[in-house]
PDB file of C-alpha atoms in Angstrom:
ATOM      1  CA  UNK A   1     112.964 109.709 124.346  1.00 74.00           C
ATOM      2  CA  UNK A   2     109.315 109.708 123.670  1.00 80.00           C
ATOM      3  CA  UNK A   3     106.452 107.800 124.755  1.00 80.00           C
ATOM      4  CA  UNK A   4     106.675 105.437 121.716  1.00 84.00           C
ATOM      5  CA  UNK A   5     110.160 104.857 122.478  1.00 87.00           C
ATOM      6  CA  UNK A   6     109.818 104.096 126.270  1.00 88.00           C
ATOM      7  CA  UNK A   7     106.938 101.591 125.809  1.00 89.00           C
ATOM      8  CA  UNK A   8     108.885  99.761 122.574  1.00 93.00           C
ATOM      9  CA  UNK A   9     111.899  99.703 125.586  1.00 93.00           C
ATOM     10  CA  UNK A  10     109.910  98.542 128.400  1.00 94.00           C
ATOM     11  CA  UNK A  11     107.673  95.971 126.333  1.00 95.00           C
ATOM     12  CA  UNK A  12     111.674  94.770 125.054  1.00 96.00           C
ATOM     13  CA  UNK A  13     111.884  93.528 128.432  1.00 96.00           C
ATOM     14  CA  UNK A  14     108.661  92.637 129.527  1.00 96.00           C
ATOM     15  CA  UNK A  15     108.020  90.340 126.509  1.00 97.00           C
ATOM     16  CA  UNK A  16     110.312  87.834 127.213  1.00 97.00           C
ATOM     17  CA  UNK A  17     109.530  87.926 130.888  1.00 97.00           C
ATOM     18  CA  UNK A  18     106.200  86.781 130.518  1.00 97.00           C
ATOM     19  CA  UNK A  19     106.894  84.201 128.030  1.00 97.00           C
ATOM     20  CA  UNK A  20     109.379  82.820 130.780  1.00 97.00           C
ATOM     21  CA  UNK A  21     106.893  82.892 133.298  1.00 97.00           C
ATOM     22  CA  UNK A  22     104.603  80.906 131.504  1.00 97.00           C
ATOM     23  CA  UNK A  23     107.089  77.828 131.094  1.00 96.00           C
ATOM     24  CA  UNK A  24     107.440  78.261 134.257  1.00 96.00           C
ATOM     25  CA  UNK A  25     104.121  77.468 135.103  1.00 96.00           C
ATOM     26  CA  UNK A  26     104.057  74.828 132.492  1.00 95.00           C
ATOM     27  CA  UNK A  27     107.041  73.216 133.688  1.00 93.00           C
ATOM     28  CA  UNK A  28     105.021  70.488 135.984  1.00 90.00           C
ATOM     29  CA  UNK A  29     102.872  69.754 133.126  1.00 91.00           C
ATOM     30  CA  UNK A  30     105.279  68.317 130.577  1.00 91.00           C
ATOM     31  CA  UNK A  31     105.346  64.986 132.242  1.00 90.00           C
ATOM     32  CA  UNK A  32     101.964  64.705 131.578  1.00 90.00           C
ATOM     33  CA  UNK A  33     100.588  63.517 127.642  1.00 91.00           C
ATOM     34  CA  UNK A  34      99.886  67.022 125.952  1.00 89.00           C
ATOM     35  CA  UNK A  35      95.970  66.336 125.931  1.00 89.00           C
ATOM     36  CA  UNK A  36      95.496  67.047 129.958  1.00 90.00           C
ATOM     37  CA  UNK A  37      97.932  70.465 129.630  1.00 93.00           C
ATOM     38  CA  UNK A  38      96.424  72.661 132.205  1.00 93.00           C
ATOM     39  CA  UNK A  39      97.323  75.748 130.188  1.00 94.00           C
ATOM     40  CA  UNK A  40      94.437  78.149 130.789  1.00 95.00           C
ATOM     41  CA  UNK A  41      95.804  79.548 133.885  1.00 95.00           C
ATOM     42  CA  UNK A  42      99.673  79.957 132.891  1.00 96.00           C
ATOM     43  CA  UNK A  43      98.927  81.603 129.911  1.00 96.00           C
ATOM     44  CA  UNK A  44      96.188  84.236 132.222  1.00 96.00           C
ATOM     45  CA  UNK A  45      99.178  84.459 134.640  1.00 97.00           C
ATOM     46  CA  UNK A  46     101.423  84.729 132.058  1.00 97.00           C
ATOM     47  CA  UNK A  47      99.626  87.688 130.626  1.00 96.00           C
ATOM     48  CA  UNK A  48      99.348  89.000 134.430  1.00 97.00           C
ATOM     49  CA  UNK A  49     103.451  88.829 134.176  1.00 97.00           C
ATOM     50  CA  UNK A  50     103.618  91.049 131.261  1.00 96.00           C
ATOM     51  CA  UNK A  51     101.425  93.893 132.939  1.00 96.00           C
ATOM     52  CA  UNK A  52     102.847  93.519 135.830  1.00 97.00           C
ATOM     53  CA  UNK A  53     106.660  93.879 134.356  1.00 96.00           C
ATOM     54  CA  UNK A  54     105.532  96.898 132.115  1.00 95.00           C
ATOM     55  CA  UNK A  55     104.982  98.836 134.959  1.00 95.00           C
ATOM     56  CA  UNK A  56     107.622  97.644 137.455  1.00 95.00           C
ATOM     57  CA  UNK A  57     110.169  98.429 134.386  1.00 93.00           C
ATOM     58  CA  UNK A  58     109.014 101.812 133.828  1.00 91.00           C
ATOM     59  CA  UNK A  59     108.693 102.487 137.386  1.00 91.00           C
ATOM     60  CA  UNK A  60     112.905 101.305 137.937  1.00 91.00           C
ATOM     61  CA  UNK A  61     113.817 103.214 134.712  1.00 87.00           C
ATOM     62  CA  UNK A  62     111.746 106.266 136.299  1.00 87.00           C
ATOM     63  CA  UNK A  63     113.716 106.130 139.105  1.00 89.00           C
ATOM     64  CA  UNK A  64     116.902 105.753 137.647  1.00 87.00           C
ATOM     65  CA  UNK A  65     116.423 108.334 134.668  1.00 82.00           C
ATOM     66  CA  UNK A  66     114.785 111.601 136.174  1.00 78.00           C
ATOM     67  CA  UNK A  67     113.315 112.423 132.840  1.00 77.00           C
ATOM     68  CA  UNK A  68     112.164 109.103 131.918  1.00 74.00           C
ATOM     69  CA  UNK A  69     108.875 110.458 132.112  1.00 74.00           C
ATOM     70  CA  UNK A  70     108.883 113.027 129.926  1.00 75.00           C
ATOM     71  CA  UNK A  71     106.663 113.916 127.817  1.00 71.00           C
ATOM     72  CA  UNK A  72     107.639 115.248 124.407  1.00 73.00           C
ATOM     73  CA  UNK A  73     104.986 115.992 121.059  1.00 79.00           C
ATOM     74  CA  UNK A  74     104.398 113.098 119.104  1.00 84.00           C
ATOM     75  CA  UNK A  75     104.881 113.968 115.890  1.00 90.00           C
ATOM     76  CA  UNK A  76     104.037 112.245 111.714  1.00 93.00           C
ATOM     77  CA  UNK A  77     107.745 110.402 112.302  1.00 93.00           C
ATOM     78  CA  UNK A  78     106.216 108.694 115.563  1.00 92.00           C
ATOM     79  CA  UNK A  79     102.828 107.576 113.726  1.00 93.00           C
ATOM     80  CA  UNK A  80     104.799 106.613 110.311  1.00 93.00           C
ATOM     81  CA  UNK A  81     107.354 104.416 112.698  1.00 94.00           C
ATOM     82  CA  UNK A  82     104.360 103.187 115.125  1.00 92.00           C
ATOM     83  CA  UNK A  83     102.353 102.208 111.397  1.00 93.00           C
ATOM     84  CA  UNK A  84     105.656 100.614 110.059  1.00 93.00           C
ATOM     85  CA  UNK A  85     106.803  98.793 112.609  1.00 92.00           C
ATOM     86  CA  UNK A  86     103.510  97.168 112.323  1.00 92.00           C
ATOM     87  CA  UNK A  87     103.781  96.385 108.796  1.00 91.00           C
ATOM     88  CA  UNK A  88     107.240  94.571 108.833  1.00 89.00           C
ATOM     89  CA  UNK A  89     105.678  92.771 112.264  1.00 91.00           C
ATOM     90  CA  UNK A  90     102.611  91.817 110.871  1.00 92.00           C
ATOM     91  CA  UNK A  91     103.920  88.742 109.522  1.00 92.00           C
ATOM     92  CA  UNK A  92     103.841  87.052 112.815  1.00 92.00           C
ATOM     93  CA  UNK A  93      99.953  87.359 113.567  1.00 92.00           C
ATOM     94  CA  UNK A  94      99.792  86.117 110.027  1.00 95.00           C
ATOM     95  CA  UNK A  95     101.808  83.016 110.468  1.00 95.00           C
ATOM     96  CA  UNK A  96     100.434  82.036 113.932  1.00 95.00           C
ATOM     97  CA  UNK A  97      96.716  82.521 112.561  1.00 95.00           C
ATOM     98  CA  UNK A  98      97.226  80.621 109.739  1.00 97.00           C
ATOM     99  CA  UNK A  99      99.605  77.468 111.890  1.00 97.00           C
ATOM    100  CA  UNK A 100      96.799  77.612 114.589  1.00 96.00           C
ATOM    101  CA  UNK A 101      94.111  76.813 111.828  1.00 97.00           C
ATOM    102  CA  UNK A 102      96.364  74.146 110.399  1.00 97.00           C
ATOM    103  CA  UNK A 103      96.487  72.522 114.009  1.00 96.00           C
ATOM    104  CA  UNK A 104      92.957  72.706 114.229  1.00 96.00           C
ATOM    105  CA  UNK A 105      92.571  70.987 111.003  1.00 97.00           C
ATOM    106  CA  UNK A 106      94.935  68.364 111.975  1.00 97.00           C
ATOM    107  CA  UNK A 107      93.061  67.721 115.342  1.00 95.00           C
ATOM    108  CA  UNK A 108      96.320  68.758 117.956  1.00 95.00           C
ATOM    109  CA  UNK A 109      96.018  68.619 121.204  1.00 95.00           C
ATOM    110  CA  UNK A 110      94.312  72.054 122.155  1.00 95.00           C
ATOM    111  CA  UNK A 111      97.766  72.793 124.181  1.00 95.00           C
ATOM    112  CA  UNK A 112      99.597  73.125 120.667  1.00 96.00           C
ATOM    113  CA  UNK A 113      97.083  75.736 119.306  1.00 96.00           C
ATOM    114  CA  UNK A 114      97.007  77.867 122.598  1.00 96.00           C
ATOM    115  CA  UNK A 115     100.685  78.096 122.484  1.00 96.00           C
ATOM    116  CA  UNK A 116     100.751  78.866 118.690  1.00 96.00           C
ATOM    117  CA  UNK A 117      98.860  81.984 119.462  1.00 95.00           C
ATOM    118  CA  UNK A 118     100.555  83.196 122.400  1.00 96.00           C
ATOM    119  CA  UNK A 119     103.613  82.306 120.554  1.00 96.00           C
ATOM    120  CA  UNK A 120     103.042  84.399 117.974  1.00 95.00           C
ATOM    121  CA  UNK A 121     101.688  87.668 119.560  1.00 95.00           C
ATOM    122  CA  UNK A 122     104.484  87.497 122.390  1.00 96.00           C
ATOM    123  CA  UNK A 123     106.608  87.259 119.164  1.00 95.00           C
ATOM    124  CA  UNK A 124     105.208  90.160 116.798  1.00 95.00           C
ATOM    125  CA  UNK A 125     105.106  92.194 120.214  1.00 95.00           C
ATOM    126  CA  UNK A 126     108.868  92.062 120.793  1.00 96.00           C
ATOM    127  CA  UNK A 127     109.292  92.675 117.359  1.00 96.00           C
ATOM    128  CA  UNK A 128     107.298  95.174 116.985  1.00 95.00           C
ATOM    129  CA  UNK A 129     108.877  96.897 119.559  1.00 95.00           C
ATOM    130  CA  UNK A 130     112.709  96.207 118.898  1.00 96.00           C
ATOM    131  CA  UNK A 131     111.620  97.346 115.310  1.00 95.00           C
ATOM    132  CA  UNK A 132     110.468 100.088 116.380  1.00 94.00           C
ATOM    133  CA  UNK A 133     113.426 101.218 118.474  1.00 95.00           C
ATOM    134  CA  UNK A 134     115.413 100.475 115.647  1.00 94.00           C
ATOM    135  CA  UNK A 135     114.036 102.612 112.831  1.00 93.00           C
ATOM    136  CA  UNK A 136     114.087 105.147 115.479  1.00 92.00           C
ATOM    137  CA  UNK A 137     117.861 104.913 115.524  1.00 90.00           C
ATOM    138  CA  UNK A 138     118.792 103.941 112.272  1.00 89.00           C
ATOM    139  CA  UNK A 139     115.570 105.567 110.121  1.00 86.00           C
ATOM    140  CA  UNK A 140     112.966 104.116 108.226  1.00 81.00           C
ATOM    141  CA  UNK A 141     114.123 101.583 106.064  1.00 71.00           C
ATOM    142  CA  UNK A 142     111.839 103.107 103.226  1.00 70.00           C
TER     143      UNK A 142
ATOM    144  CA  UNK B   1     118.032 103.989 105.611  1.00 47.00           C
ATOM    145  CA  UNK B   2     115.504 106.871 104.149  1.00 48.00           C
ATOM    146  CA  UNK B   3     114.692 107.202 100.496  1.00 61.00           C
ATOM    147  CA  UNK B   4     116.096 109.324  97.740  1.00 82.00           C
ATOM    148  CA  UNK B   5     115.350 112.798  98.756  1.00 88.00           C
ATOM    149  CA  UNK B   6     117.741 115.143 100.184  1.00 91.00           C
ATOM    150  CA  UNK B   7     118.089 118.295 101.679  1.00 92.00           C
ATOM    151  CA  UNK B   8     120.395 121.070 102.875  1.00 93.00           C
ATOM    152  CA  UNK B   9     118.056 121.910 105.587  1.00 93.00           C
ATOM    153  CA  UNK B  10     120.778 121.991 108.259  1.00 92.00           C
ATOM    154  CA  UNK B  11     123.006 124.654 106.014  1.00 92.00           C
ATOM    155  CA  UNK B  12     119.394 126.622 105.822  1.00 92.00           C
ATOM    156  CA  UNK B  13     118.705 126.621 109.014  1.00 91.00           C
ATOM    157  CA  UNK B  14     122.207 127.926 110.372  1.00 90.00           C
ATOM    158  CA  UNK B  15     122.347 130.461 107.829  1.00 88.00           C
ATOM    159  CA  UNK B  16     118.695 131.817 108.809  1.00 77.00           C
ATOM    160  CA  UNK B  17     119.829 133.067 111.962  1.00 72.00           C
ATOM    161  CA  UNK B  18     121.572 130.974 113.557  1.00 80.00           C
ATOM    162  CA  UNK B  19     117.886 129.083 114.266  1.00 88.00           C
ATOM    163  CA  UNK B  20     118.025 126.091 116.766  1.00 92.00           C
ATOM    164  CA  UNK B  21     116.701 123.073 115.776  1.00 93.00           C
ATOM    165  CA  UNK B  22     114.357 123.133 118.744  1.00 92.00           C
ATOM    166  CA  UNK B  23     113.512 126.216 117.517  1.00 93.00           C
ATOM    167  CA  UNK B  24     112.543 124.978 113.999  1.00 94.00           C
ATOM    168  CA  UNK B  25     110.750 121.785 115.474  1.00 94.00           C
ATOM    169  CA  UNK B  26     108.576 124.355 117.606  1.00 93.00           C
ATOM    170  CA  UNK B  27     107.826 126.477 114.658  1.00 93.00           C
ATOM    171  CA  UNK B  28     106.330 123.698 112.449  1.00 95.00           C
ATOM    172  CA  UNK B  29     104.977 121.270 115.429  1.00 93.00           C
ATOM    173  CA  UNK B  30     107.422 118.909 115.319  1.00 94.00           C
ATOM    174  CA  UNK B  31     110.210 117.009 118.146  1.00 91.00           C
ATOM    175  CA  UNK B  32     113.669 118.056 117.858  1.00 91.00           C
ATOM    176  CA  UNK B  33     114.305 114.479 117.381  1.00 90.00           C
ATOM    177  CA  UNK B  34     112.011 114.373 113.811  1.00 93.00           C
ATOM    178  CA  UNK B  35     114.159 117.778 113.094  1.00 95.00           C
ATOM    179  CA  UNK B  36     117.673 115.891 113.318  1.00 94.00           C
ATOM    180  CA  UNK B  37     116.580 112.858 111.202  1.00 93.00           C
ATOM    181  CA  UNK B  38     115.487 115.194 108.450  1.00 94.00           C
ATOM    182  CA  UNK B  39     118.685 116.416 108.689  1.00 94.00           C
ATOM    183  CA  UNK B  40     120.681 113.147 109.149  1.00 92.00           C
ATOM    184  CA  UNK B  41     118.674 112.028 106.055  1.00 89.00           C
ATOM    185  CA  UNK B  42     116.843 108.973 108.261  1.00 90.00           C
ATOM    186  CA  UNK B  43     113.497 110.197 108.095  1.00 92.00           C
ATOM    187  CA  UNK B  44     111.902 111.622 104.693  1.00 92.00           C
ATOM    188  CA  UNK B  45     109.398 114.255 106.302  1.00 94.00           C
ATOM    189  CA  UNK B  46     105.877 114.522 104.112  1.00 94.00           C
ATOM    190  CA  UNK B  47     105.087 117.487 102.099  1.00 94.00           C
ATOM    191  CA  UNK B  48     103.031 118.983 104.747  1.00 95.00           C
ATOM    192  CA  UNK B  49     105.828 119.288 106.668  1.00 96.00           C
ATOM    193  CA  UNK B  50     108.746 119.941 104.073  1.00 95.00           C
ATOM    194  CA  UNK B  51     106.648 122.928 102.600  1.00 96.00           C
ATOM    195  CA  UNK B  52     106.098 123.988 106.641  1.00 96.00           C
ATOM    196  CA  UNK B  53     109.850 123.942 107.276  1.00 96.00           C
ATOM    197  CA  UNK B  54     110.424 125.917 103.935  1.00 94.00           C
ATOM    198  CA  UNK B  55     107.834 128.459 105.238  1.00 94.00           C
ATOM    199  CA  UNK B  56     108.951 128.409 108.580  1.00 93.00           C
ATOM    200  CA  UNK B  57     112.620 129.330 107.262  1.00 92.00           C
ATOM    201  CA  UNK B  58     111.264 131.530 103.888  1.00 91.00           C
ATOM    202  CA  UNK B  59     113.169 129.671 101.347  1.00 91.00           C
ATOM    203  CA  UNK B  60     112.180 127.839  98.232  1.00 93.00           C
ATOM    204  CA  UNK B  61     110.515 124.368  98.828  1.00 94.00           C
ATOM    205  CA  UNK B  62     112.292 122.939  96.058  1.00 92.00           C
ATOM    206  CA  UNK B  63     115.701 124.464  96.457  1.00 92.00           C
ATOM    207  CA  UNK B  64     115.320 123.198 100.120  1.00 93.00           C
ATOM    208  CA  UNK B  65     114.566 119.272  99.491  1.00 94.00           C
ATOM    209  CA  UNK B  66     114.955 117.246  96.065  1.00 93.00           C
ATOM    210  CA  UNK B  67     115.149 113.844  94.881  1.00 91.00           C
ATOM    211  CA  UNK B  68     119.099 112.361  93.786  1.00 84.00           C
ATOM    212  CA  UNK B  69     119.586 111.359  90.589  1.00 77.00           C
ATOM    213  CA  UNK B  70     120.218 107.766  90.816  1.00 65.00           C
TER     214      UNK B  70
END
């Protein structure tokens, strides 16, 4: 496994774990009317999370696989995945831009937009990733 | 999966003394992994590499990979 492989694996897990953090943090807010959201700090935390996870995930899988670690060349077939994985992923930043503009127009609650982009990179991340892993597995797709 | 083009790079490589495919990977710069998907068919390599492997194991490019006739 190389080093495009083992970050697409450990961002599969630490993804998700920072999106859960977040509603965590949120939970004690949704009693409240959207407009006084304090969301600043879950989403900073929730970005914290992620970090945090990447490197406590590849740290356990370090320890459980010896050569986890491993370095081996990185080759065109890593950089042609890497570039299409963000191609078919793309799509996400895309569609959370252009919803987060629409909110804007419409006048939402600044809550709505903030979680439209986190939203969407948390999503084309794990995508990205999971993609990734995939055409690593099954090929290309070309 | 990959695109049209094919190749009997595995028979080659056998055949050309016994050659490892960590062997061949090494030779053209290349992970063992990117070796056994050009094999496999999952990854179409570019022609820098294809016309490096057909160096690497001194047999004709185009004999080596080509593109199925739908």
């Amino acid at each position: 496994m190389n080093k495009n492989q083992r970050e697409a694996s450990v961002q599969l897990i630490a993804i998700p774990i920072s999106v859960v953090v977040f509603f965590i943090l949120m939970w004690g807010e949704f009693s409240k009317p959207a407009s006084d959201y304090e969301f600043v700090w879950p989403i900073l935390w929730a970005i914290v999370a992620s970090v945090m996870a990447s490197i406590l995930v590849t740290i356990g899988f370090a320890m459980i696989f010896p050569n986890w670690l491993e370095n081996s060349i990185k080759d065109e077939r890593d950089r042609r995945i890497h570039s299409l994985g963000k191609d078919y992923t793309m799509g996400f930043y895309v569609l959370g831009s252009v919803l987060a503009l629409v909110f804007a127009k419409l006048e939402l609650d600044y809550y709505w937009i903030a979680l439209t982009v986190f939203m969407s990179a948390s999503m084309a991340n794990f995508a990205h990733s999971l993609v990734k892993l995939l055409m690593y597995r099954f090929g290309t797709f070309e | 999966m990959s695109s049209g083009l094919k190749n009997k790079l595995r028979e080659i490589r056998v055949a050309s003394n016994s050659m490892t495919q960590q062997q061949l990977a090494t030779l053209v710069g290349v992970s063992r992994q990117t070796i056994i998907s050009i094999e496999s068919g999952r990854y179409s390599p570019s022609l820098e590499l294809a016309i490096k492997i057909s160096e690497a194991l001194d047999y004709d490019l185009q004999q080596l990979f080509w593109l199925a006739k739908d």
